[in-house]
XYZ file of C-alpha atoms in Angstrom:
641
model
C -100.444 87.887 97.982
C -97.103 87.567 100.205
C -97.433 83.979 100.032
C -97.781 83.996 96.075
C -94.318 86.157 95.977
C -92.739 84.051 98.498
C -93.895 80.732 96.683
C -92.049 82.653 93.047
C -89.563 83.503 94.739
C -88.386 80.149 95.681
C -89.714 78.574 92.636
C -87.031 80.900 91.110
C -84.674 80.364 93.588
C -84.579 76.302 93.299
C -84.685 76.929 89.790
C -81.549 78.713 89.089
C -79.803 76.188 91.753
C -80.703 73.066 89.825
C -79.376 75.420 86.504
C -76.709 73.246 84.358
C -74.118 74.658 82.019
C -75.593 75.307 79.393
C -74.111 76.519 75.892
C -76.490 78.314 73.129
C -77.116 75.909 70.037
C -74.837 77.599 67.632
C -71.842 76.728 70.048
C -71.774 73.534 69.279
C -70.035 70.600 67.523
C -68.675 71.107 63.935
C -69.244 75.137 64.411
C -67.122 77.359 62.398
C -65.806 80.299 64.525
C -64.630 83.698 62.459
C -61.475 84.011 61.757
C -59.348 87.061 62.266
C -62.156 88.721 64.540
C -62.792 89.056 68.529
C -64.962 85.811 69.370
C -67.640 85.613 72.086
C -68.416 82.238 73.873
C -71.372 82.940 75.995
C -74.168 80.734 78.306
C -75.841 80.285 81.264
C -75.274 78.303 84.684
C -76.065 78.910 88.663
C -75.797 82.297 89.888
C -71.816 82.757 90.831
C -70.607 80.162 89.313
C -66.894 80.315 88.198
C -66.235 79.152 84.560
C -63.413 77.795 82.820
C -62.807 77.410 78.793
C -59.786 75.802 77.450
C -59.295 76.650 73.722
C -55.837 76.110 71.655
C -53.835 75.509 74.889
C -55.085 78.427 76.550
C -56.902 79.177 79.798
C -60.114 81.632 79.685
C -62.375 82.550 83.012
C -64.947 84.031 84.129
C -68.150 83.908 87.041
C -71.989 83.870 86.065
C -74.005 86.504 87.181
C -76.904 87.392 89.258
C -79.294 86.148 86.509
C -76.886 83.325 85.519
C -75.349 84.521 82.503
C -71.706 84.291 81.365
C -69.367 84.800 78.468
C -65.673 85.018 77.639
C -63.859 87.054 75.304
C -61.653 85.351 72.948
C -58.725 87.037 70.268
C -58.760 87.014 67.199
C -57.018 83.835 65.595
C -56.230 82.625 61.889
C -57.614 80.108 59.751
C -57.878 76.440 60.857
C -58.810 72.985 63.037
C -60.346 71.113 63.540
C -60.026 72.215 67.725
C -61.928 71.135 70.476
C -63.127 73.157 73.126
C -63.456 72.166 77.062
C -65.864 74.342 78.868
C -66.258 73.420 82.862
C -69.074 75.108 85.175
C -71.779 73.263 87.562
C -70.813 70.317 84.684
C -68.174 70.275 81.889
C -68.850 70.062 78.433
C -66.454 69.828 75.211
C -67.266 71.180 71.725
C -65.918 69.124 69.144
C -64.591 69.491 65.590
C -64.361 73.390 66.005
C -63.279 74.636 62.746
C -61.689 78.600 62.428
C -62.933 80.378 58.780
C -65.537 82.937 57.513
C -68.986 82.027 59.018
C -71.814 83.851 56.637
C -75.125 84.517 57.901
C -77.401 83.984 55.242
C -81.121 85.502 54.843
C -84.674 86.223 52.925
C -87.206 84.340 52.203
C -88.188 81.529 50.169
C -85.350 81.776 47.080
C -82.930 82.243 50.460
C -84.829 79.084 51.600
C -84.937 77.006 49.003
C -82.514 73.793 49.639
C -80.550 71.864 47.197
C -83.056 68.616 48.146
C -85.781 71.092 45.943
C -83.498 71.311 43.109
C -82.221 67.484 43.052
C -82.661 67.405 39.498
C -80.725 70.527 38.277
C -77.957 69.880 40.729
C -77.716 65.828 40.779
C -74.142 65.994 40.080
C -73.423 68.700 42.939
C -75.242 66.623 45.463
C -73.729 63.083 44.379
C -70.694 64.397 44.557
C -70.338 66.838 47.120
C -67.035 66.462 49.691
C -66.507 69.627 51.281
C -66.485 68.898 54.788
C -65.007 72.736 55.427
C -68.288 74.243 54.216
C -70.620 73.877 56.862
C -74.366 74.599 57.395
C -76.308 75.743 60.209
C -80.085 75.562 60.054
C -82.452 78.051 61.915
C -85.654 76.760 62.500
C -88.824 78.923 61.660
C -89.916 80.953 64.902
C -91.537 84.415 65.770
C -91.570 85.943 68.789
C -94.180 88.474 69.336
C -92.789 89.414 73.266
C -89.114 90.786 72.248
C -85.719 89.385 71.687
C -84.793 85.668 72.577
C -82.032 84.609 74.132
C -81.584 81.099 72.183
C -83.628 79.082 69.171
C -84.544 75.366 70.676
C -82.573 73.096 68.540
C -80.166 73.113 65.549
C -77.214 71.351 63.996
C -73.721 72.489 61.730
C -73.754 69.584 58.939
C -71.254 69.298 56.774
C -71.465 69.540 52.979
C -70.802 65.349 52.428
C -72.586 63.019 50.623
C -76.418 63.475 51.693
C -76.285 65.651 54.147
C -76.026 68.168 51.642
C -79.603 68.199 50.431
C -80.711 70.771 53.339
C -78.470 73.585 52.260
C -79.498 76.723 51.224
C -78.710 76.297 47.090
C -77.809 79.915 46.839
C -76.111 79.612 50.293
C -73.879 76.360 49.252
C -72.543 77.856 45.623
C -71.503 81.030 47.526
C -69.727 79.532 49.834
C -67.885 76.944 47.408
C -66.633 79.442 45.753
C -65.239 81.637 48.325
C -64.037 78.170 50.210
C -62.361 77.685 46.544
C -60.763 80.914 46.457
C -59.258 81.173 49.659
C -58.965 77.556 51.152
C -60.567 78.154 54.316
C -63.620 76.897 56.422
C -66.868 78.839 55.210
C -70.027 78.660 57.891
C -73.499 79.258 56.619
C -75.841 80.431 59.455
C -78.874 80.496 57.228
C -82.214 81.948 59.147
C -84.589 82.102 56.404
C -88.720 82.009 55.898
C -90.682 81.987 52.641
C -93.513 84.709 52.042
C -91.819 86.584 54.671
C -91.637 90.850 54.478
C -88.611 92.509 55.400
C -89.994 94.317 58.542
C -90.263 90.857 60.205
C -86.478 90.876 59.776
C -85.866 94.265 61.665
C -85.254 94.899 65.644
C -88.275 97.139 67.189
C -84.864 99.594 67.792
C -84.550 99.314 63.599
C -88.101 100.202 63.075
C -87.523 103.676 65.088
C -88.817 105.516 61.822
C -91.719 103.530 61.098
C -94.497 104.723 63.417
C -96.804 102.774 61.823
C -94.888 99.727 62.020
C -93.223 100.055 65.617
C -96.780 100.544 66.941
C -98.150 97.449 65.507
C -95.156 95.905 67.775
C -96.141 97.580 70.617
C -99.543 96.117 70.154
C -98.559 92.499 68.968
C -96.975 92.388 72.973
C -100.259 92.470 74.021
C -101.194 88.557 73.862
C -104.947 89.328 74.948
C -105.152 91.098 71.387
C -103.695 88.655 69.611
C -105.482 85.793 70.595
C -109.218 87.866 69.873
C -107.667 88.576 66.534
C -106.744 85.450 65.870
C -109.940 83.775 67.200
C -112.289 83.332 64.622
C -116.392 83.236 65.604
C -117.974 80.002 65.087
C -121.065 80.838 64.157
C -122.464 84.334 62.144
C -124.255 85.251 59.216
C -121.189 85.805 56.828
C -119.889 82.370 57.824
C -120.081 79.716 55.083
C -120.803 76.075 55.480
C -117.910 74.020 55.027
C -117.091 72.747 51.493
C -118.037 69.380 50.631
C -116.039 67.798 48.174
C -117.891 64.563 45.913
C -115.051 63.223 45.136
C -114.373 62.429 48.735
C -117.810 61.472 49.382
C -118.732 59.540 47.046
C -118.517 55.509 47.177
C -116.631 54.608 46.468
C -114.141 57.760 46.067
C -113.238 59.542 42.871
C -109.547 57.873 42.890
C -110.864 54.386 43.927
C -110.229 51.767 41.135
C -113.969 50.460 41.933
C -114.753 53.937 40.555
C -117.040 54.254 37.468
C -116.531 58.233 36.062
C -119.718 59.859 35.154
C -119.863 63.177 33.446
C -116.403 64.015 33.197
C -115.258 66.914 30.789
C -111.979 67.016 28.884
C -109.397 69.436 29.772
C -105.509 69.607 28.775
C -102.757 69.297 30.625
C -100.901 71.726 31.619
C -102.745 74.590 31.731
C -105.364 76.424 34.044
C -108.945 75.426 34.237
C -109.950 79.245 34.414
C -108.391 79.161 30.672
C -110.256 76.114 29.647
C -114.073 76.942 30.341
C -114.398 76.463 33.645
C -115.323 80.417 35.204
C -113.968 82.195 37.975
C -113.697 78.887 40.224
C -111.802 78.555 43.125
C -112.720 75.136 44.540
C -111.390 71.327 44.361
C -111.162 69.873 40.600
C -110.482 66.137 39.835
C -108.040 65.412 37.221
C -108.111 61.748 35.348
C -106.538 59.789 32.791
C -105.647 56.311 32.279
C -101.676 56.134 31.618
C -100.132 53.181 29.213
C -97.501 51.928 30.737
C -94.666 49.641 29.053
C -93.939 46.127 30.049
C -90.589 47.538 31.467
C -91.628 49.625 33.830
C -94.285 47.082 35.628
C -93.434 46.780 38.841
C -91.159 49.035 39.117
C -89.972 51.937 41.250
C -90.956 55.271 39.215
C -90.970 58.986 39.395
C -93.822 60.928 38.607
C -92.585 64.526 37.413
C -95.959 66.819 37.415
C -94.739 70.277 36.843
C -95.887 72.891 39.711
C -99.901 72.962 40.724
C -101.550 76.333 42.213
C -102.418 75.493 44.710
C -102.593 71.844 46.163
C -102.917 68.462 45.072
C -102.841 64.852 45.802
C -101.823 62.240 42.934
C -103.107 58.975 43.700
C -101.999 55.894 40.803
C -104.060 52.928 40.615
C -105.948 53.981 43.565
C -102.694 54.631 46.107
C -102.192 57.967 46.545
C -98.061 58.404 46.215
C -97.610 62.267 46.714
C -99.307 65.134 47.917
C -98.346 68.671 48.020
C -99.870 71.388 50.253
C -99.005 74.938 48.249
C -98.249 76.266 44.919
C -94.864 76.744 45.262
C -92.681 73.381 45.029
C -91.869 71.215 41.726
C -93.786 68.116 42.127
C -91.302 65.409 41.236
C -93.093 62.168 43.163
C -91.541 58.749 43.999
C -93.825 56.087 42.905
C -93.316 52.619 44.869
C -92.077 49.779 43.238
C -95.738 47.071 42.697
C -97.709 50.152 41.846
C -97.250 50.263 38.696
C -98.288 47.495 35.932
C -98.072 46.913 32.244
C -101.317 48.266 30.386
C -103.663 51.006 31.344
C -102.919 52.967 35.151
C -105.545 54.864 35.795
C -103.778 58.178 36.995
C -105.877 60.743 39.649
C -104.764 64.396 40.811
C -107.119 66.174 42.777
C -106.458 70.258 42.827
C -107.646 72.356 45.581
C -107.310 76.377 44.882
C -108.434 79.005 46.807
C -107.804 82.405 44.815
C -106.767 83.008 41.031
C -106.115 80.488 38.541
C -105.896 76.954 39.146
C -104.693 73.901 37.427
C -101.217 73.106 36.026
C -98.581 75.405 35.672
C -97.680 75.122 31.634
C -93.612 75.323 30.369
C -92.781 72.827 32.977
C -91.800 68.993 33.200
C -95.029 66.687 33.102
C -93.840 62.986 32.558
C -93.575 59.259 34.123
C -90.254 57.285 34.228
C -88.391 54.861 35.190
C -84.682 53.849 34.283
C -84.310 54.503 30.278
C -88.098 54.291 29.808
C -90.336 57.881 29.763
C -93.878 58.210 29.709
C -95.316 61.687 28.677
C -98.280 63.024 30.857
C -98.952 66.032 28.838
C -102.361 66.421 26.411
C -106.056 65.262 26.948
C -107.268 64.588 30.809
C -110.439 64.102 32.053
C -111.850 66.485 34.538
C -114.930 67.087 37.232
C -115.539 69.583 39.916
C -115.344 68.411 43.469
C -116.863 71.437 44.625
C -116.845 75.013 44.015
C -116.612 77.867 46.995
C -118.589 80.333 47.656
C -117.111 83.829 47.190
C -116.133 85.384 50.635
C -118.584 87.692 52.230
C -116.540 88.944 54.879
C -116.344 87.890 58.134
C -112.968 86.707 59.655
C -110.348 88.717 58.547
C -107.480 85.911 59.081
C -106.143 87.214 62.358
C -102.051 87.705 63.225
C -100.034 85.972 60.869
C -97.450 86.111 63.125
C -93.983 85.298 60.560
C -95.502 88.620 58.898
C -95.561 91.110 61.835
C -92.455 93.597 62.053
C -89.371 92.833 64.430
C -91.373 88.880 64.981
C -88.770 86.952 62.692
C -85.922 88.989 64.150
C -86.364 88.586 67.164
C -86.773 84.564 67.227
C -84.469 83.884 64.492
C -81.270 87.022 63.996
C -81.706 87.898 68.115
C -80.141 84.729 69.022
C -77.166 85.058 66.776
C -75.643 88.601 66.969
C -73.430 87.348 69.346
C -71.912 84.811 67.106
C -69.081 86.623 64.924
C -69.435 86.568 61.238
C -67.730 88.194 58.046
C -70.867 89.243 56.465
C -74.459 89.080 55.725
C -76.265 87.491 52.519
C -79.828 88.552 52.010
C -82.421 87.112 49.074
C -86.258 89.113 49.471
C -87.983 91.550 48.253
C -90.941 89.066 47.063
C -93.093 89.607 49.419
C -92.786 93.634 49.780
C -93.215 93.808 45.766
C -96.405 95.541 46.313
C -95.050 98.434 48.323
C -91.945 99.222 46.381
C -91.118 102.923 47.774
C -91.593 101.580 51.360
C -89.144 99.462 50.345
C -86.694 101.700 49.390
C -86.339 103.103 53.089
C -86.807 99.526 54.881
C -83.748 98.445 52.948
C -81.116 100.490 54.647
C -82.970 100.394 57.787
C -82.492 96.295 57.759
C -78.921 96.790 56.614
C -78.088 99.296 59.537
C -80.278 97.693 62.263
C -78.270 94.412 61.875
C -74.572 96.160 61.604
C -76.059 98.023 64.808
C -76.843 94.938 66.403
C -73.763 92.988 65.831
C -71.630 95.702 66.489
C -68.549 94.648 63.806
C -68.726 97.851 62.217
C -70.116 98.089 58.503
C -70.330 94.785 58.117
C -70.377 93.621 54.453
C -74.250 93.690 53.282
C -74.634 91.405 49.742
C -78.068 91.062 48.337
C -80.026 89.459 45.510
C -81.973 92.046 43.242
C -85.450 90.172 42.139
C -84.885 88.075 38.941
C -87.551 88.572 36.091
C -90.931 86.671 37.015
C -94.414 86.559 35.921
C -96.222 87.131 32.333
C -94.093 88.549 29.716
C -94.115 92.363 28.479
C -94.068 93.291 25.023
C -94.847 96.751 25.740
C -93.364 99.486 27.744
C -95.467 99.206 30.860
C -95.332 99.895 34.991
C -94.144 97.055 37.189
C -94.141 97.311 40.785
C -91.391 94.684 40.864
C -89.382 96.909 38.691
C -89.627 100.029 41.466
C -88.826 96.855 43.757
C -85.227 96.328 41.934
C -85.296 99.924 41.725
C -85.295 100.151 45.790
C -83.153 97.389 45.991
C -80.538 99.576 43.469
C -81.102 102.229 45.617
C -79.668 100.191 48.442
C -75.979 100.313 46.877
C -75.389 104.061 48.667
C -75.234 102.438 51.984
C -71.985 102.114 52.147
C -69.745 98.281 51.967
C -72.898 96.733 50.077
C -72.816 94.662 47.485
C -75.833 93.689 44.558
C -76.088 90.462 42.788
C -78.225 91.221 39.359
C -80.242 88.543 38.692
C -82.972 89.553 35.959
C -81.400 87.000 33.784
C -82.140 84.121 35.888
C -85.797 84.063 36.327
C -88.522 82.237 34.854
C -91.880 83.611 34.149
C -93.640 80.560 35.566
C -92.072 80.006 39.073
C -91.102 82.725 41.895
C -88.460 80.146 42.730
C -86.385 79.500 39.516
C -84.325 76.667 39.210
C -81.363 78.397 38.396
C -79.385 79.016 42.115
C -75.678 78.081 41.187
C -75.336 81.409 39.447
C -77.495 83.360 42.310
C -74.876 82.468 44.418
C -71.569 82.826 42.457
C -72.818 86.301 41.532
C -73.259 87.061 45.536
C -69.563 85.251 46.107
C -68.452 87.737 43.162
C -69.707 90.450 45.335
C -68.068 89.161 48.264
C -64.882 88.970 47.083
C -64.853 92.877 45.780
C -66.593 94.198 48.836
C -65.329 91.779 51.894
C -62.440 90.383 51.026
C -60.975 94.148 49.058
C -60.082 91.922 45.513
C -59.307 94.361 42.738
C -61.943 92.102 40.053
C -65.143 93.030 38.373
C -67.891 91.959 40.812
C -71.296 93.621 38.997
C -72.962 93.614 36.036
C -73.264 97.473 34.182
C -74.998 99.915 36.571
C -76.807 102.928 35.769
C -74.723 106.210 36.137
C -76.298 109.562 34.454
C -77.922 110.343 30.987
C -77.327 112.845 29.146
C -79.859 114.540 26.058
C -78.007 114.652 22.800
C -80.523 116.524 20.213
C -82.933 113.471 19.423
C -80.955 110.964 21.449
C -80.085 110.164 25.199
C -76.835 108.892 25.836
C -76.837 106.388 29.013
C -73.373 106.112 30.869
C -72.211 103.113 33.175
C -70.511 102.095 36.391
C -68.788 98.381 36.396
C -68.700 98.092 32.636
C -65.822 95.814 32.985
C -64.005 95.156 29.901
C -66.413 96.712 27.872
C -70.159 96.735 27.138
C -71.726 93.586 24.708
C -74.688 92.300 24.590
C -74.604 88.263 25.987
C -76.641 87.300 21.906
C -74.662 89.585 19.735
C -77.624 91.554 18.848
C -78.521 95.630 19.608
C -78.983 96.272 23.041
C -83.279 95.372 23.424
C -85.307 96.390 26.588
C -84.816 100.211 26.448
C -87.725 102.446 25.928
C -87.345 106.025 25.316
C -90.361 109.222 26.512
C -90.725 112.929 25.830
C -91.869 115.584 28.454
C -95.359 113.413 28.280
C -94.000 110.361 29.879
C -95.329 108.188 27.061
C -92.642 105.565 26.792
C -92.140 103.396 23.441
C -89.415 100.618 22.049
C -86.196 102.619 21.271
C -83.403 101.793 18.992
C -79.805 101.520 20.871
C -76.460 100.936 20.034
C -72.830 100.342 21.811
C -70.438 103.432 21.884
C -67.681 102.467 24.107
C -68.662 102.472 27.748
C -71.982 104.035 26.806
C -75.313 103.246 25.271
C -77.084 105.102 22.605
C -80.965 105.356 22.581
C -83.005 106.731 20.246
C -86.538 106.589 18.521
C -88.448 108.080 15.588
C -91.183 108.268 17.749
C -90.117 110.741 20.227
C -88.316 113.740 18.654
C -87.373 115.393 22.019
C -86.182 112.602 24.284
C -86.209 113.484 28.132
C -86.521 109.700 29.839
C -85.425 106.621 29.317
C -85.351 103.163 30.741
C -83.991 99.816 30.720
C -85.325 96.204 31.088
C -88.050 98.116 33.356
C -91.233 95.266 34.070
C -91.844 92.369 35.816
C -90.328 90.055 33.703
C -88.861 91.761 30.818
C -88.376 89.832 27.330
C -84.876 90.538 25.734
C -82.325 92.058 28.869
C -79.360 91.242 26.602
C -76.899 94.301 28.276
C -74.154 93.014 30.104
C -70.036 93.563 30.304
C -67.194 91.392 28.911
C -66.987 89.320 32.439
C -70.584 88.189 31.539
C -72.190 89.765 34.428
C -75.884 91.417 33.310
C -76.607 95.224 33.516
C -79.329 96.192 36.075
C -83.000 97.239 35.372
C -83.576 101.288 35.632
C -85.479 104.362 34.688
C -85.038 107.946 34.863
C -88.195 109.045 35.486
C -88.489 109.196 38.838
């Protein structure tokens, strides 16, 4: 055993003498540093080693220590670059094309995600012509960390917002920061660490999770890697585990997409629209989709794109027998490049094979389904062909899917916001709430605990906090009904008493067919509107109409608002729609409602003796016309709590 310390010891020993300088990724070239704030410049070397920065003409030092960790202090300076930055240790180094501005750390999930590359049709023009090389974009990887905090992420890049280098921002990220860059003329960083299908307690610090037993002892136990492993290990043999699924289309000779292929029993079926809704039961397996596709003389030969809605879950398009895209989840737009030589003039015989595991399948309807090519546009829509590859067998228990670990609390944080609090910034963007939708009043106290944990951790005060309140998704309501992801905006209203916080409504700018609406230009305009109001002090209407008290007049209730603006309209120049009025019995029904100043009037025939009413409360409500002058929406709410 003493020869097994001795041996680490030394191990360690020649490690840390062979250490380099070495700088953390973000510190790097093309960073933006904040302006007007203390800046740290931190990273590790040998044990005692003396280290030197040169920044503006000035002289900073320090010494590593014990453990080989260093970092200077440097004042707060104004606005500008681009600077470079010498830093000498055991080796010198120089940073680059340093620029001085706001830096923005950006966060969420998958609408936080979402980059402008996934939205190239909506935003051509923005990406052909963007030339903003003072907005700048710094990508964080996806990692989890289980163990604790990390001291670094393993690679990254600031890119500049030219030409095609563009395409991997953050859409909401890049409008808000061209329009604060706009405003003020200075360098804007985005430091965006974000993860689709992501809950907000992977975003908090074990520290930050102090008041969730429940959850702080799941990251107690997550340490432990023995237990992870078992629970992620999944038994290869046992009664309740089924065969694997064999799917005919692949098996057959030839296959189902093969030109060589003769089709046999195949069943007609439209397109779009899910197979569940066209005959075809409760069946979550692998269905083949065919048609053959007239193409005109024009486009023979030619390079194509192949525009085929979204698809729950996954697919594979092959033309002609070459497969040219393939998609591996729901969520994307599929918008395929076909090679030039695929196609040809006449019949193309066109393939998609669907594989869904839960729910509906098939394709998503209200979206884009067409071939083209130059001037020339071929519509996919109507009549397919269609045959099941194979069917699954409903689970029977077994392996319960283990440690997903992007999903367990403090995991994200610590990987992906540990690395950074270090790093001065002027505030913090956040887009989620998706993924919690289900457990809306936990919510409502995981909110503030985020927005506190990471002012905590950066320790720059009450940093400014600006968030996205969920947009309006899913089916349609045309009666008053519950919605979980109404209590979710609810929460996320909720979140505005935490003082320096800013909302950006956004139940205007959903669609009921995609969690990830196309719409992000106004997403992040809306959060820049917020910024300006709460972190840069402007004196300017930054939010849509918010909900302030109600008060019972005889058979009506009389709602008044906050941030009303120049007045109350609606955005159609009809009567205000979405409210729905209840007595003592909590029954609620369509009210009538009318302007009166900087108040609304609701009312109903119905309900004689009004005590609650709400607004624009369901998942994706049908007419949320209420907004002020500056055209900024009112927010969903209820008062019966």
């Amino acid at each position: 055993m003493k020869r097994l310390v001795l041996f680490c010891l030394l191990l360690a020993t020649g490690t840390l003498a062979n250490a380099q300088l070495r700088l953390p990724k973000l510190i790097s070239d093309g960073m933006i540093l904040q302006r007007d704030a203390k800046l740290t410049v931190w990273g590790w070397d040998k044990p005692g080693t003396k280290i030197a920065i040169r920044f503006k003409n000035k002289p900073y030092r320090t010494v590593t220590d014990a453990t080989g960790k260093w970092q200077v202090g440097l004042p707060p300076m104004p606005a500008g670059g681009p600077f470079t930055m010498d830093i000498s240790g055991s080796s010198p180094l120089t940073i680059n094309d340093i620029l001085i501005g706001d830096v923005w750390f950006c966060s969420g999930q998958s609408n936080m995600v979402h980059q402008l590359n996934i939205h190239d049709v909506t935003y051509a023009n923005e990406i052909r012509e963007a030339n903003s090389p003072q907005i700048r974009h710094y990508w964080v990887p996806t990692l989890t960390s289980l163990q604790g905090p990390q001291s670094d992420i393993p690679e990254g890049h600031w890119k500049s917002a030219v030409g095609e280098d563009v395409r991997p921002f953050s859409a909401v990220a890049y409008f808000f920061a061209k329009k604060i860059q706009a405003t003020y003329n200075v360098p804007v960083g985005i430091i965006n660490a974000s993860v689709g299908g992501t809950p907000i307690e992977a975003w908090i610090s074990e520290d930050g999770l102090t008041d969730f037993p429940t959850l702080k002892a799941t990251v107690e136990k997550n340490k432990d890697t023995a237990y992870v492993n078992r629970a992620n290990r999944r038994p290869a043999t046992g009664p309740n585990r089924a065969a694997p699924p064999v799917d005919l289309g692949m098996t057959a000779t030839p296959n189902w997409f093969d030109l060589a292929y003769t089709p046999k029993g195949w069943r007609s079926i439209n397109i779009p629209g899910y197979w569940e809704d066209q005959g075809l039961k409760d069946l979550n397996g692998v269905v083949w989709y065919r048609r053959e596709i007239d193409v005109p003389t024009s486009m023979a030969g030619q390079s194509a794109k192949v525009f085929l809605g979204r698809i729950v879950d996954a697919d594979e398009l092959y033309i002609n027998g070459k497969q040219v895209g393939r998609t591996t989840y729901q969520y994307p737009q599929r918008r395929y490049n076909v090679p030039a030589g695929v196609l040809k003039a006449g019949k193309n015989v066109f393939v998609v094979r669907v594989t869904n595991t839960a729910g509906k399948g098939g394709f998503v309807p209200d979206k884009p389904y067409y071939l083209f090519a130059g001037a020339d546009t071929v519509d996919l829509k109507g009549t397919w062909q269609y045959k099941v590859g194979t069917a699954y067998r409903p689970a029977s228990g077994g392996f319960g899917g283990g440690v997903s670990a992007q999903n367990q609390p403090a995991a994200l944080y610590n990987a992906m916001v540990a690395p950074a609090i270090k790093y001065a910034i002027k505030g913090i963007c956040w887009y989620q709430g998706e993924s919690n939708a289900g457990r809306p009043q936990e919510y409502q106290k995981l909110m503030p605990a985020l927005i506190n944990d990471w002012r905590n951790r950066w320790q720059l005060g009450t940093l400014p906090f600006l968030y996205v309140q969920l947009p309006g998704y899913m089916d349609y309501s045309y009666q008053p009904s519950e919605s979980d992801w109404a209590v979710l905006r609810e929460a996320q209203l909720t979140a505005l008493t935490v003082p320096n916080t800013g909302m950006a409504v956004a139940i205007d700018l959903g669609e009921w067919n995609d969690i990830h609406p196309d719409n992000k230009k106004d997403v992040g305009e809306r959060l820049a509107l917020a910024a300006l109001k709460t972190a840069y002090h402007e004196n300017l209407v930054s939010s849509g109409p918010l909900y302030q008290s109600a008060t019972i007049e005889g058979n009506k209730i009389v709602v008044n608002f906050s941030n009303t603006g120049s007045g109350l309209i609606t955005n159609d120049g009809e009567a205000p729609g979405e409210f729905a009025i209840a007595g003592a019995d909590k029954k609620f029904v369509w009210a009538q409602a009318e302007i009166n100043g900087g108040k609304v009037v609701v009312w109903s025939d119905e309900v004689p003796s009004p005590q609650f009413v709400r607004y624009a409360w369901a998942d994706n409500p049908v007419h949320p016309n209420l907004y002020n002058k500056e055209g900024l929406p009112a927010s969903p709410f209820r008062t019966d709590k």
